[in-house]
Short mmCIF file of C-alpha atoms and ligand atoms in Angstrom, two decimals:
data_model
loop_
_atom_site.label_atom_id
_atom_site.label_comp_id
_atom_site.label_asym_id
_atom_site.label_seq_id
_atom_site.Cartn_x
_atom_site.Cartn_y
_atom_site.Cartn_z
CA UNK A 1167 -34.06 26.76 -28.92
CA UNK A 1168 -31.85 24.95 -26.41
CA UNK A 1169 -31.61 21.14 -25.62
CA UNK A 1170 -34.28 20.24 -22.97
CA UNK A 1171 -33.33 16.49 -21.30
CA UNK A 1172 -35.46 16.77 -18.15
CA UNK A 1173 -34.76 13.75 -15.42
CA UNK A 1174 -37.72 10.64 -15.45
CA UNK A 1175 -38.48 9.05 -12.14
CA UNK A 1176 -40.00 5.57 -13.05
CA UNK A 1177 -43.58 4.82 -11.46
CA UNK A 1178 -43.70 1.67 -8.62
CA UNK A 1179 -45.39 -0.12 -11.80
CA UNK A 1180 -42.81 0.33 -13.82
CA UNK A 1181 -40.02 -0.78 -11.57
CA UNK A 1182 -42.49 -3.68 -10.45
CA UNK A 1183 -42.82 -4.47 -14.28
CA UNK A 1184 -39.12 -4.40 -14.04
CA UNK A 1185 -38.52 -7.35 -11.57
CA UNK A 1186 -41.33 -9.19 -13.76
CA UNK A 1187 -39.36 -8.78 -16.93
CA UNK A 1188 -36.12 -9.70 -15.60
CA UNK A 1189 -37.52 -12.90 -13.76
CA UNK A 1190 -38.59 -14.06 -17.16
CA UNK A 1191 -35.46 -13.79 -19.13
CA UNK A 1192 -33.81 -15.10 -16.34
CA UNK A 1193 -36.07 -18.40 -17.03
CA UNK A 1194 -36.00 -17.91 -20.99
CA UNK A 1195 -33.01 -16.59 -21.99
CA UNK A 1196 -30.92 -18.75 -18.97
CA UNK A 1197 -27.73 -18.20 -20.10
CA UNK A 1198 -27.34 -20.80 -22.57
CA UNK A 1199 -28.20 -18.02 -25.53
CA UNK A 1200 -24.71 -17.75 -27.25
CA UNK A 1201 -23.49 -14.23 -27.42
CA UNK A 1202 -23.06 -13.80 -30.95
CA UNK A 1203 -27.19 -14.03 -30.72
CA UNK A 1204 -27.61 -11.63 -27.66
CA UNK A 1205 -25.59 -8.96 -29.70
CA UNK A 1206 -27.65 -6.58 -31.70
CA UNK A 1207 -30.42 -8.87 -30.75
CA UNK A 1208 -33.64 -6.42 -31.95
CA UNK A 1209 -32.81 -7.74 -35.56
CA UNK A 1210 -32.57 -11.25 -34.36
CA UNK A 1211 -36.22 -12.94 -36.05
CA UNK A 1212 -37.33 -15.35 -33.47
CA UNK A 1213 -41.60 -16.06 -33.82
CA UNK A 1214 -41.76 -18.68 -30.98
CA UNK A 1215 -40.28 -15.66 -28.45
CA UNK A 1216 -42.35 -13.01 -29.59
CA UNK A 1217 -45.47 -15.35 -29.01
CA UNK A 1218 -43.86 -15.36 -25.73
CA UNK A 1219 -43.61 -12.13 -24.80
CA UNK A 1220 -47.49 -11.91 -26.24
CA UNK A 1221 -48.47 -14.49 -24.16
CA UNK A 1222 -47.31 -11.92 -21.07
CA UNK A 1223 -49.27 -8.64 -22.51
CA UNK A 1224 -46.23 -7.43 -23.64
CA UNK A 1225 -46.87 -6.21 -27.20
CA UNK A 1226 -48.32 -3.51 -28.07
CA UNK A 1227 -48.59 -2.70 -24.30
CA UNK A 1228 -49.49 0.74 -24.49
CA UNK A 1229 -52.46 0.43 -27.16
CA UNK A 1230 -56.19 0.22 -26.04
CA UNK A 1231 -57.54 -3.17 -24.86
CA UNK A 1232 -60.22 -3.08 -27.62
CA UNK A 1233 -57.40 -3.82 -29.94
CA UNK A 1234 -55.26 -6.16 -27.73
CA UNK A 1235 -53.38 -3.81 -25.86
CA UNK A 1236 -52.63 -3.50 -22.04
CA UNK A 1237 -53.52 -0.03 -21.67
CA UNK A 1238 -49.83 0.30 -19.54
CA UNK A 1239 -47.96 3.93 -19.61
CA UNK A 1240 -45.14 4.68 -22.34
CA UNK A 1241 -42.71 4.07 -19.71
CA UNK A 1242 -43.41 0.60 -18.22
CA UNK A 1243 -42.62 -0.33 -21.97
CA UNK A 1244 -39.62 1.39 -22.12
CA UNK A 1245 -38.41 -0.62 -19.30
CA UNK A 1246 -39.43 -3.87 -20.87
CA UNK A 1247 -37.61 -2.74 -23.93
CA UNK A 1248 -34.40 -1.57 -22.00
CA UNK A 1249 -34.73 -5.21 -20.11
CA UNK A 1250 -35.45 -7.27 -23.38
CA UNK A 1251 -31.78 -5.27 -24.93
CA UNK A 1252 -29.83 -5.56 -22.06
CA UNK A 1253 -30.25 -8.94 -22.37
CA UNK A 1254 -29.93 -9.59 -25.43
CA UNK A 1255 -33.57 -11.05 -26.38
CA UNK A 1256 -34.30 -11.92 -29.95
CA UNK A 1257 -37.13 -9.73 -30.52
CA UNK A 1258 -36.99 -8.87 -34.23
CA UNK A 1259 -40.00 -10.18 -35.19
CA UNK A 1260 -42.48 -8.17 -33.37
CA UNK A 1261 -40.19 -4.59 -33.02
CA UNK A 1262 -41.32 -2.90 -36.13
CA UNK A 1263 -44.77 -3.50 -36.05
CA UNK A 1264 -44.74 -2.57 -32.15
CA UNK A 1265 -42.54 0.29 -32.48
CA UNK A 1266 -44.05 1.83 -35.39
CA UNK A 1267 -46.55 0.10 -37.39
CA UNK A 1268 -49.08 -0.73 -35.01
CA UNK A 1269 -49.09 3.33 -33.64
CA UNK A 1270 -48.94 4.53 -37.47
CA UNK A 1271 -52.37 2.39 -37.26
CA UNK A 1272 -53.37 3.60 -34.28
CA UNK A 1273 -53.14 7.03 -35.63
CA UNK A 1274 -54.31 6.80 -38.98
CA UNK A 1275 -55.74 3.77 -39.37
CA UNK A 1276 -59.55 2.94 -40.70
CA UNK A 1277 -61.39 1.24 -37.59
CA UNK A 1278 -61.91 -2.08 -39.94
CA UNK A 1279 -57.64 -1.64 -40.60
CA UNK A 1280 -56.93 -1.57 -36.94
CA UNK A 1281 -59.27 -4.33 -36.13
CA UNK A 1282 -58.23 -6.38 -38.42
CA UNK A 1283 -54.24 -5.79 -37.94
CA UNK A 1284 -53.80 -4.70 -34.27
CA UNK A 1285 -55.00 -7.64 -32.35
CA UNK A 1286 -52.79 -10.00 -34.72
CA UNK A 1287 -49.82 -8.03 -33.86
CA UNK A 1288 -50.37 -8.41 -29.79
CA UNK A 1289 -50.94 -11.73 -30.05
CA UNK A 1290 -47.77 -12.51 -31.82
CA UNK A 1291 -49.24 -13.64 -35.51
CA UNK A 1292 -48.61 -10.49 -37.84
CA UNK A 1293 -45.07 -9.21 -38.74
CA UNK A 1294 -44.80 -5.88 -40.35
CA UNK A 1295 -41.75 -4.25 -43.03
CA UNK A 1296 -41.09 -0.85 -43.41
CA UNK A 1297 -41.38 -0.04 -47.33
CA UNK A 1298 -39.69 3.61 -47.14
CA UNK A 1299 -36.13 3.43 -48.59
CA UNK A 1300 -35.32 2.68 -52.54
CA UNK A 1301 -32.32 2.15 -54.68
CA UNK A 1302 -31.95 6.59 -55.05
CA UNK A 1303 -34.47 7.28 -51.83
CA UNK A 1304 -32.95 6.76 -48.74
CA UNK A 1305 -31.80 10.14 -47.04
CA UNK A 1306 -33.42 11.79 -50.00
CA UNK A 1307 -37.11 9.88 -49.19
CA UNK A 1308 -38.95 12.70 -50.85
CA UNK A 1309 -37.21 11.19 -54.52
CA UNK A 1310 -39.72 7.85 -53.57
CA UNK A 1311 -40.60 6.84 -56.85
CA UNK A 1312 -42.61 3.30 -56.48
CA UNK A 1313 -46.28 4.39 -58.48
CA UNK A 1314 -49.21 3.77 -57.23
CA UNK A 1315 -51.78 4.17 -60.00
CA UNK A 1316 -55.66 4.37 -59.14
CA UNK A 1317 -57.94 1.94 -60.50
CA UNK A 1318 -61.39 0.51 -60.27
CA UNK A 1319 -60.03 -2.33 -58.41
CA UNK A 1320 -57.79 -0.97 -56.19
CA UNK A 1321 -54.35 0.60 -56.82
CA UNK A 1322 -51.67 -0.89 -58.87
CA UNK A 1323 -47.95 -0.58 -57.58
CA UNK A 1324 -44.87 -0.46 -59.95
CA UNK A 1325 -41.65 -0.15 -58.01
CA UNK A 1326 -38.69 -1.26 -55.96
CA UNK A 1327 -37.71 -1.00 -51.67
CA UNK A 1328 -34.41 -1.86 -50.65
CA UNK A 1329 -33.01 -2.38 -47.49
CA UNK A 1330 -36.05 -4.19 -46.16
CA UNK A 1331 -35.42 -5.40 -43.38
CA UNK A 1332 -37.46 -9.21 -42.13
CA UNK A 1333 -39.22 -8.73 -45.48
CA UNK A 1334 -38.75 -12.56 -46.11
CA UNK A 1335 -40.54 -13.34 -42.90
CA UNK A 1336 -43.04 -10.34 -42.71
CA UNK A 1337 -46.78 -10.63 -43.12
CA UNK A 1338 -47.26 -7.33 -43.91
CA UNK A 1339 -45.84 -4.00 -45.48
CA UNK A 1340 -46.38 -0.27 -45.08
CA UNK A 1341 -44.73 1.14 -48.69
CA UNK A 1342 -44.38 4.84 -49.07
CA UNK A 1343 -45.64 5.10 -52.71
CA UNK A 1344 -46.11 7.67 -54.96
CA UNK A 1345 -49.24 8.37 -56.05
CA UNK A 1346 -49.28 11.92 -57.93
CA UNK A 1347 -46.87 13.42 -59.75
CA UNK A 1348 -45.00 16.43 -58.43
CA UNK A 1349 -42.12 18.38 -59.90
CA UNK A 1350 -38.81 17.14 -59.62
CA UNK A 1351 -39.83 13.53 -59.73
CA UNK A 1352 -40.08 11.38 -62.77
CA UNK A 1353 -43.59 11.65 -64.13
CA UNK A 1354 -43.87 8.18 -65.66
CA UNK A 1355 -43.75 5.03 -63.36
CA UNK A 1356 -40.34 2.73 -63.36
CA UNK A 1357 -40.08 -0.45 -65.97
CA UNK A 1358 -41.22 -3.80 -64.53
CA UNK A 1359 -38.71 -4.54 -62.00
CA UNK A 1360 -35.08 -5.31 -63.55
CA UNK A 1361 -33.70 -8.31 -61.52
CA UNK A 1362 -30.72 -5.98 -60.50
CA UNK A 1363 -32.06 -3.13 -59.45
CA UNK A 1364 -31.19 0.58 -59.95
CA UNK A 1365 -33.89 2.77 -60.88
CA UNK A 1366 -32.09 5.94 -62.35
CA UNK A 1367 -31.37 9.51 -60.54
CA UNK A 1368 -34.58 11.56 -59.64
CA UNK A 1369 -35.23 14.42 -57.66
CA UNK A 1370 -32.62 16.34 -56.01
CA UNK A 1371 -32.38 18.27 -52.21
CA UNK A 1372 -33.07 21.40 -54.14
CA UNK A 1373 -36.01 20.27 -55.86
CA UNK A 1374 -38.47 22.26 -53.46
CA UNK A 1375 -41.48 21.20 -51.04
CA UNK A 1376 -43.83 19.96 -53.64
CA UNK A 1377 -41.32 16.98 -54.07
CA UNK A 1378 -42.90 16.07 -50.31
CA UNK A 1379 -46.56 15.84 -51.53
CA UNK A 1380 -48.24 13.04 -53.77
CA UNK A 1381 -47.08 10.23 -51.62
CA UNK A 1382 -49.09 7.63 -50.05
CA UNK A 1383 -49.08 5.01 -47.59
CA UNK A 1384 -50.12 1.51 -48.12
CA UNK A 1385 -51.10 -1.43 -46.35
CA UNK A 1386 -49.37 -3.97 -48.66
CA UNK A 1387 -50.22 -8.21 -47.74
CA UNK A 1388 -46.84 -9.84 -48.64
CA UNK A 1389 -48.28 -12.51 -50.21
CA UNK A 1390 -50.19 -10.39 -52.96
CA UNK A 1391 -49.19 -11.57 -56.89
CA UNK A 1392 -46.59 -9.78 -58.01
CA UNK A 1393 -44.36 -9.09 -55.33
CA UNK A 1394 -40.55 -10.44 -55.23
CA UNK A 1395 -38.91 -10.53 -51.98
CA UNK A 1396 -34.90 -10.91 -52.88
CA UNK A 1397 -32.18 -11.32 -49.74
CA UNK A 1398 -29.21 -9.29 -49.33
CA UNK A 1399 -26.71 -10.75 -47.47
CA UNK A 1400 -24.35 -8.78 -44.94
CA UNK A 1401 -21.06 -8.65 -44.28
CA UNK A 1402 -21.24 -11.66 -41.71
CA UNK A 1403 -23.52 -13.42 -44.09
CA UNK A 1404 -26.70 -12.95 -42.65
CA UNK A 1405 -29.74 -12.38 -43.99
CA UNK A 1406 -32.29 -9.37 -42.30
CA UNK A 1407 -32.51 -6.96 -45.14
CA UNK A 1408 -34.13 -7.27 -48.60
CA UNK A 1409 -34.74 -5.73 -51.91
CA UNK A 1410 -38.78 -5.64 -52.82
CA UNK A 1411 -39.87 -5.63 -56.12
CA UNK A 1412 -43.55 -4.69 -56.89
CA UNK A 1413 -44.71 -5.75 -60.14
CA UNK A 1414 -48.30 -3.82 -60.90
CA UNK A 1415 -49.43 -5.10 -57.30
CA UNK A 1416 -53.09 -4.65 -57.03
CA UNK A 1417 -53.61 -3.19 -53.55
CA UNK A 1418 -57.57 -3.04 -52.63
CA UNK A 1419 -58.97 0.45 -52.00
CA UNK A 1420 -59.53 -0.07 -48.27
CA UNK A 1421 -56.09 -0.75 -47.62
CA UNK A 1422 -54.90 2.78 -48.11
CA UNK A 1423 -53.28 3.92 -44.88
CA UNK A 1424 -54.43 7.81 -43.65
CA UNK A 1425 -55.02 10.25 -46.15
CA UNK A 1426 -54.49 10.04 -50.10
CA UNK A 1427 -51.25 12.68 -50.57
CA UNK A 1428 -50.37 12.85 -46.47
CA UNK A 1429 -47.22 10.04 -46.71
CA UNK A 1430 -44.70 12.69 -46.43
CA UNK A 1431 -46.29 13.66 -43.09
CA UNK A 1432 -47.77 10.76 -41.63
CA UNK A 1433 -43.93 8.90 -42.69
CA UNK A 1434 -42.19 11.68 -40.66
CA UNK A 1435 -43.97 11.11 -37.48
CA UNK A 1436 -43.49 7.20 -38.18
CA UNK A 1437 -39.56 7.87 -38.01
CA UNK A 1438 -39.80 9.86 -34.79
CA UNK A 1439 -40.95 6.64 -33.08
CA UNK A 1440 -38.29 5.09 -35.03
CA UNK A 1441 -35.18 6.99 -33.74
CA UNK A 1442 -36.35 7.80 -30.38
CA UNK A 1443 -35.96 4.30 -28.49
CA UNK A 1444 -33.43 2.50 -25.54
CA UNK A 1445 -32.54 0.58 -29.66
CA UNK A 1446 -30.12 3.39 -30.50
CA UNK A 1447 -27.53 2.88 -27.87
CA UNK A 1448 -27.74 -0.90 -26.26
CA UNK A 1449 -27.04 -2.69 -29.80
CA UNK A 1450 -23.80 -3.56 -28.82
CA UNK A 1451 -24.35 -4.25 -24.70
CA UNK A 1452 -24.69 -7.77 -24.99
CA UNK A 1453 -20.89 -7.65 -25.91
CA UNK A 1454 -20.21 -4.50 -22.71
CA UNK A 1455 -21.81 -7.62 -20.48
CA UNK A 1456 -19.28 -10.29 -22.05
CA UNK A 1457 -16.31 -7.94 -21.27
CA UNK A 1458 -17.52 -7.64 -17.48
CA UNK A 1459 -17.40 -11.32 -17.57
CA UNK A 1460 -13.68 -11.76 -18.68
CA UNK A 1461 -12.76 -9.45 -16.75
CA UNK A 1462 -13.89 -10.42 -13.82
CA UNK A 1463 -15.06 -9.20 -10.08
CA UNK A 1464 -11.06 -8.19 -10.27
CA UNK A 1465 -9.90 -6.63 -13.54
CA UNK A 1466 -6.24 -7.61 -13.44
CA UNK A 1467 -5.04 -3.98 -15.31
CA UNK A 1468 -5.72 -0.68 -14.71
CA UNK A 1469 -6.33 -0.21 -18.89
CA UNK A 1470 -9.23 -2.57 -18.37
CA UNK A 1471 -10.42 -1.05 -15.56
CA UNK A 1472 -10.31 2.32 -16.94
CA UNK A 1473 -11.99 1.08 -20.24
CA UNK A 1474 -14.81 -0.47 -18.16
CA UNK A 1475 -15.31 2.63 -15.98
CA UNK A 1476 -15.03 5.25 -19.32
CA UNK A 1477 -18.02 3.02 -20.47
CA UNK A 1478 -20.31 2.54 -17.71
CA UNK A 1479 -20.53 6.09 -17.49
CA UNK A 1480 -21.40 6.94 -21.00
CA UNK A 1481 -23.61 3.91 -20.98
CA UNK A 1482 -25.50 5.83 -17.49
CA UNK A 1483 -25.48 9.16 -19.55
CA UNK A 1484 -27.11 7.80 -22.32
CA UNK A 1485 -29.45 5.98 -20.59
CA UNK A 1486 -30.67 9.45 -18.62
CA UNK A 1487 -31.22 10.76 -21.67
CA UNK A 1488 -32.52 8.30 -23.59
CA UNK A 1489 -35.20 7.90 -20.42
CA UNK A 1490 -35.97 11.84 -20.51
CA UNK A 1491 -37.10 11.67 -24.48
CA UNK A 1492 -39.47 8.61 -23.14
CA UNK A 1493 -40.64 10.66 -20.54
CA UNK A 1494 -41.37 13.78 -23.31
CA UNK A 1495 -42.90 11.13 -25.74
CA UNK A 1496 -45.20 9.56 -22.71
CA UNK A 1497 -46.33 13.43 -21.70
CA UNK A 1498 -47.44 14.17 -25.01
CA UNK A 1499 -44.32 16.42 -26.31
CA UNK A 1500 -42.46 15.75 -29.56
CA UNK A 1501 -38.71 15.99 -28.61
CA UNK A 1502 -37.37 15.46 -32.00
CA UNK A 1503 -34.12 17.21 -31.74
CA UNK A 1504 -33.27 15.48 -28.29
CA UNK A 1505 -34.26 12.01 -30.06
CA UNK A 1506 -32.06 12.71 -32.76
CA UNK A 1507 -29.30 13.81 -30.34
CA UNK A 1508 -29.67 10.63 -28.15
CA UNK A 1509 -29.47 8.44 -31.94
CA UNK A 1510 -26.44 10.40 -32.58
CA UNK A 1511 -24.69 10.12 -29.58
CA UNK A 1512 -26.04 6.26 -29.12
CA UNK A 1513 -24.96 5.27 -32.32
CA UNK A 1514 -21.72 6.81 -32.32
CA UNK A 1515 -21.09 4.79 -28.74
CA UNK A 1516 -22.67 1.55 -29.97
CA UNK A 1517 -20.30 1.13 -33.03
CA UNK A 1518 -17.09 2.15 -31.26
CA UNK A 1519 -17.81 -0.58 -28.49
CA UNK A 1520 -16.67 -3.07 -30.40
CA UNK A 1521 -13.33 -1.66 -31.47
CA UNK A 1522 -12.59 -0.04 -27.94
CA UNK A 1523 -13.69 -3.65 -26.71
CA UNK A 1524 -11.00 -5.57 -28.78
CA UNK A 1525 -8.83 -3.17 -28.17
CA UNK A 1526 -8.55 -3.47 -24.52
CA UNK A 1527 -9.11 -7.24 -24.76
CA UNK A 1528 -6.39 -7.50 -27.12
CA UNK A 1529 -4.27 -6.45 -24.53
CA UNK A 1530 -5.26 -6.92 -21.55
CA UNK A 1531 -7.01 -10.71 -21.83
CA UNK A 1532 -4.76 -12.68 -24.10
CA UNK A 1533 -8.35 -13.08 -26.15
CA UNK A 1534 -8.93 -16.42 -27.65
CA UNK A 1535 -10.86 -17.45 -30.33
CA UNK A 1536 -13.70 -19.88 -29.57
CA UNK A 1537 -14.76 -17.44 -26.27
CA UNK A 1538 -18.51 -15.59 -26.15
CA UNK A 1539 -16.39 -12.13 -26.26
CA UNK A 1540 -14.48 -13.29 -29.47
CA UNK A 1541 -17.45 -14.64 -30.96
CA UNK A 1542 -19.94 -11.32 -30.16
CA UNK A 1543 -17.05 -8.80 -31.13
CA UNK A 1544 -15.78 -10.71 -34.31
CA UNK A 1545 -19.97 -10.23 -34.99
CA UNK A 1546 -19.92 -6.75 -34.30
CA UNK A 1547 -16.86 -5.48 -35.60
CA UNK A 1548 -18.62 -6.53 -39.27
CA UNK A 1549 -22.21 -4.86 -38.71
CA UNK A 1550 -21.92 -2.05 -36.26
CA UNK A 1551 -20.80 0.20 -39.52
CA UNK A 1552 -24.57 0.16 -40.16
CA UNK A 1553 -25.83 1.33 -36.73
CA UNK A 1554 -25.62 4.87 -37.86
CA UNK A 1555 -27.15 4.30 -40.93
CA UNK A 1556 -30.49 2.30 -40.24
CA UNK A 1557 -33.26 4.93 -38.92
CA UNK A 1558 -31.28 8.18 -40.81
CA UNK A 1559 -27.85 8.15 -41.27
CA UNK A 1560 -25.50 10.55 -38.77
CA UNK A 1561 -25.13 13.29 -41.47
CA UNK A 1562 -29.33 13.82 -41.63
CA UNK A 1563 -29.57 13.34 -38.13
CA UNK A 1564 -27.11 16.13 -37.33
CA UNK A 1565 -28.75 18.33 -40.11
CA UNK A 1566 -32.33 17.74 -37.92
CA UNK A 1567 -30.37 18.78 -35.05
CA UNK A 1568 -29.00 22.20 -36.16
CA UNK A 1569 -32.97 22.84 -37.63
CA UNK A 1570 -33.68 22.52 -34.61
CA UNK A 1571 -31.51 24.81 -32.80
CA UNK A 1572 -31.82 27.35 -35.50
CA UNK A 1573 -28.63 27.27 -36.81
CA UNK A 1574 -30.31 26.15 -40.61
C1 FAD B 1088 -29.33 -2.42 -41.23
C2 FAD B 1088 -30.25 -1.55 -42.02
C3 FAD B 1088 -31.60 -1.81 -42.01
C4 FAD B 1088 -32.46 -1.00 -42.76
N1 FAD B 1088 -33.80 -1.31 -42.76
C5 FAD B 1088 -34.65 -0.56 -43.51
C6 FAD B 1088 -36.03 -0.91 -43.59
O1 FAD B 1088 -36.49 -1.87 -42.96
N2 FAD B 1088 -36.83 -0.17 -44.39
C7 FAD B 1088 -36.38 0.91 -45.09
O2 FAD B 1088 -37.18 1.55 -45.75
N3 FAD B 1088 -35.06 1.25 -45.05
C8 FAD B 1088 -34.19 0.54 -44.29
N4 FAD B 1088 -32.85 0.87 -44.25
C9 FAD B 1088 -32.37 1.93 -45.11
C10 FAD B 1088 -31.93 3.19 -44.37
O3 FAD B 1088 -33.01 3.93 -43.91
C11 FAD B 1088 -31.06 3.97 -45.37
O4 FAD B 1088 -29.88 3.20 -45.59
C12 FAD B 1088 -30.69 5.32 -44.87
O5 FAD B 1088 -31.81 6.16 -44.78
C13 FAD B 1088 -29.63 5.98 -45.79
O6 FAD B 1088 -30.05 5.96 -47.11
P1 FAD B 1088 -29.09 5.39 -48.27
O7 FAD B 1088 -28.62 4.04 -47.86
O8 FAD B 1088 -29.80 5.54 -49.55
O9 FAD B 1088 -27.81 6.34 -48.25
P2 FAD B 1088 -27.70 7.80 -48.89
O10 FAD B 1088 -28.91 8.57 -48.54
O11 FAD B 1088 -27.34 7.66 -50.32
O12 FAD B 1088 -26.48 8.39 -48.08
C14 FAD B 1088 -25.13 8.08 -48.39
C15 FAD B 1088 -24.24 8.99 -47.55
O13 FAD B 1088 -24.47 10.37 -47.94
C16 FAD B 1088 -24.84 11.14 -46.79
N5 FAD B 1088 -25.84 12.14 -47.17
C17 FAD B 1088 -26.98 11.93 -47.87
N6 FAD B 1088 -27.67 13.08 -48.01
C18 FAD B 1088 -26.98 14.03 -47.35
C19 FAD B 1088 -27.17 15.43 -47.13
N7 FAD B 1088 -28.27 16.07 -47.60
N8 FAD B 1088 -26.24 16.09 -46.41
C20 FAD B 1088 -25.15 15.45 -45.92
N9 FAD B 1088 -24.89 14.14 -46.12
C21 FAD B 1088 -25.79 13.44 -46.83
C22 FAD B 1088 -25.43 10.15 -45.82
O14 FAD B 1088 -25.36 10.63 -44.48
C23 FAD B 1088 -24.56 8.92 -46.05
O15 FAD B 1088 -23.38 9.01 -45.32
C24 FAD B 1088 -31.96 0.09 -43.52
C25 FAD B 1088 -30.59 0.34 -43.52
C26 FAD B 1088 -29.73 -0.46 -42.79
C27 FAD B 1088 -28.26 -0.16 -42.82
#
């Protein structure tokens, strides 16, 4: 097998759609959003601007207009998206649940789930979590050990997530829980939640497939009884991800997502929605845009110049490709190993912006302190380590990568 990253030309609608988008931020966004904010700005949580962009049709554009949708082609919203990053929007509170959770429902949803759920996410009112990763599951998912235990009344969830990410602010959750046991994974479900965490060491890589079945996804209302949502602050001392204890949760029958056992499965196609977006590489633009700035229509060193020009073009390159796994996506292909080549390759340039930024600033612009560049990069330089580790850290993605190519 061989790399395949055909070239995209964009529709009229989509470049149309374009001009749209950039009108409004031009209006919204107006320049007086401080950098620090426009810098990794899809896990900025701002409900007032994704009501916003509902307002304009603009989540969940793709679905069906039964369920809120606007029925537009895969790539007009990849150029919203690309527009929304470039410039920095805070769009955090809508991305999961228009990224992933609202075509997981799409695809395996009951018709009374995706009524109920898919017209509140278009119109700006539900937020969703993703419930996947746990103290010892995170490249190692398959180890998931949150029980689900059937019950007249519904199931009953034991467990811990970590890593949540907008779990304080989300409405909703879809937890990957186990729900049979399998070899290789602790039979019994984990203690009531200990306050610190830690469930012990469970299933290993060479545990075999069955490790893979028994899970199930959940529709999981944040608000249910027994659920404790506990922040984890960053490096910079912000708050976006969480640890989730579930304390027997009783989760009604009907709110069982897909098919009883299929989590493994319907979780994998979940992630290649995940990895595949403009997300991977433009993190860090909002601080490539600040740079321009300083430097001006006339960079005043041929370093700076050189730095800026180096960029651009690995910014263009990305972009191509990043456009050609959209255009796979939109024609119905599943380019996995080209999405997990673009996440590579974006996140690897996204998280050495920052330090190639303050390097040339450093001594090219006499930087000072209280300027949008200092402020976005001294953001950066503390939370780009975990670019390549949200959405499958580099070492997995690499190992999909040579799968793919048959070299394992
Ligand atoms: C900002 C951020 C937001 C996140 N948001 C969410 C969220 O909303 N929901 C959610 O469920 N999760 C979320 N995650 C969790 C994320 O998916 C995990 O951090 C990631 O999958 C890695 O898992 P881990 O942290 O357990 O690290 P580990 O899996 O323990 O990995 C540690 C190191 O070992 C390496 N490694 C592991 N296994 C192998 C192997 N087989 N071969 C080679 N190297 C290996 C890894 O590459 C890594 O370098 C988030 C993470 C971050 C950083």
């Amino acid at each position: 097998m061989n790399f395949a990253f055909d070239p995209v030309v964009l529709s009229a609608a989509a470049v149309a759609l374009r001009a749209e988008v950039r009108a409004f931020l031009r209006d919204e966004l107006d320049n007086t959003t401080p950098a620090e904010r426009r810098v990794n700005s899809w896990s900025v949580f701002d409900a007032a601007f994704t009501r916003k962009l509902a307002r304009r049709g603009w989540i969940g554009m793709t679905w069906p207009k039964r369920y809120g949708g606007a029925e537009r082609s895969a790539l007009e919203r990849y150029v919203l998206l690309e527009e929304l990053l470039a410039a920095g929007a805070p769009v955090g509170a809508h991305w999961i649940a228009d990224r992933q959770s609202g075509p997981a429902l799409l695809r395996y949803g009951s018709e009374a789930q995706r009524e109920r759920y898919l017209p509140a996410i278009t119109n700006g009112e539900c937020f969703f979590c993703i419930g996947m990763s746990e103290p010892n599951a995170g490249s190692d998912l398959a180890s998931v050990r949150t029980r689900g235990v059937r019950a007249a009344d519904g199931w009953h969830i034991t467990g811990q997530k970590v890593w949540t990410t907008h779990a304080q602010q989300a409405h909703m959750m879809i937890a990957l829980v186990r729900t049979a046991n399998v070899e290789g994974v602790a039979p019994k479900a984990p203690a009531a939640p200990a306050p610190q965490g830690g469930a012990s060491v469970l299933g290993r890589p060479g545990d075999g497939p069955k490790r893979h079945e028994g899970l199930t996804q959940f529709l999981v209302d944040m608000k249910t009884p027994g659920i404790t949502v506990r922040p984890i602050p960053d490096l910079a001392g912000e708050v976006h991800f969480n640890e989730v204890f579930f304390d027997d949760v009783l989760v009604p029958h009907d709110m069982l997502l897909g098919q009883e056992g299929q989590g493994w499965q319907q979780c994998t196609s979940e992630l290649s929605l995940e990895r595949s977006g403009p997300e991977r590489y433009l993190s860090s633009h909002a601080l490539f845009v600040e740079l321009l700035r300083a430097a001006g229509a006339a960079p005043a060193s041929e370093t700076l110049n050189q730095t800026i020009g180096r960029m651009t073009a690995e910014i263009w390159t990305l972009r191509q490709m990043s456009l050609s796994v959209a255009g796979q996506l939109a024609d119905g292909r599943d380019p996995a190993v080209e999405a997990a080549v673009v996440k590579d390759l974006g996140n690897g340039f996204e998280q050495e912006l920052p330090r190639r930024a303050q390097a040339v600033a450093d001594s090219t612009l006499a930087l000072e302190d209280d300027t949008p560049l200092a402020r976005a990069l001294a953001l950066l330089l503390q939370t780009s380590p975990s670019f390549s580790l949200r959405g499958g850290t580099r070492e997995i993605l690499r190992g999909i990568i040579a799968r793919g190519l048959g070299l394992r």
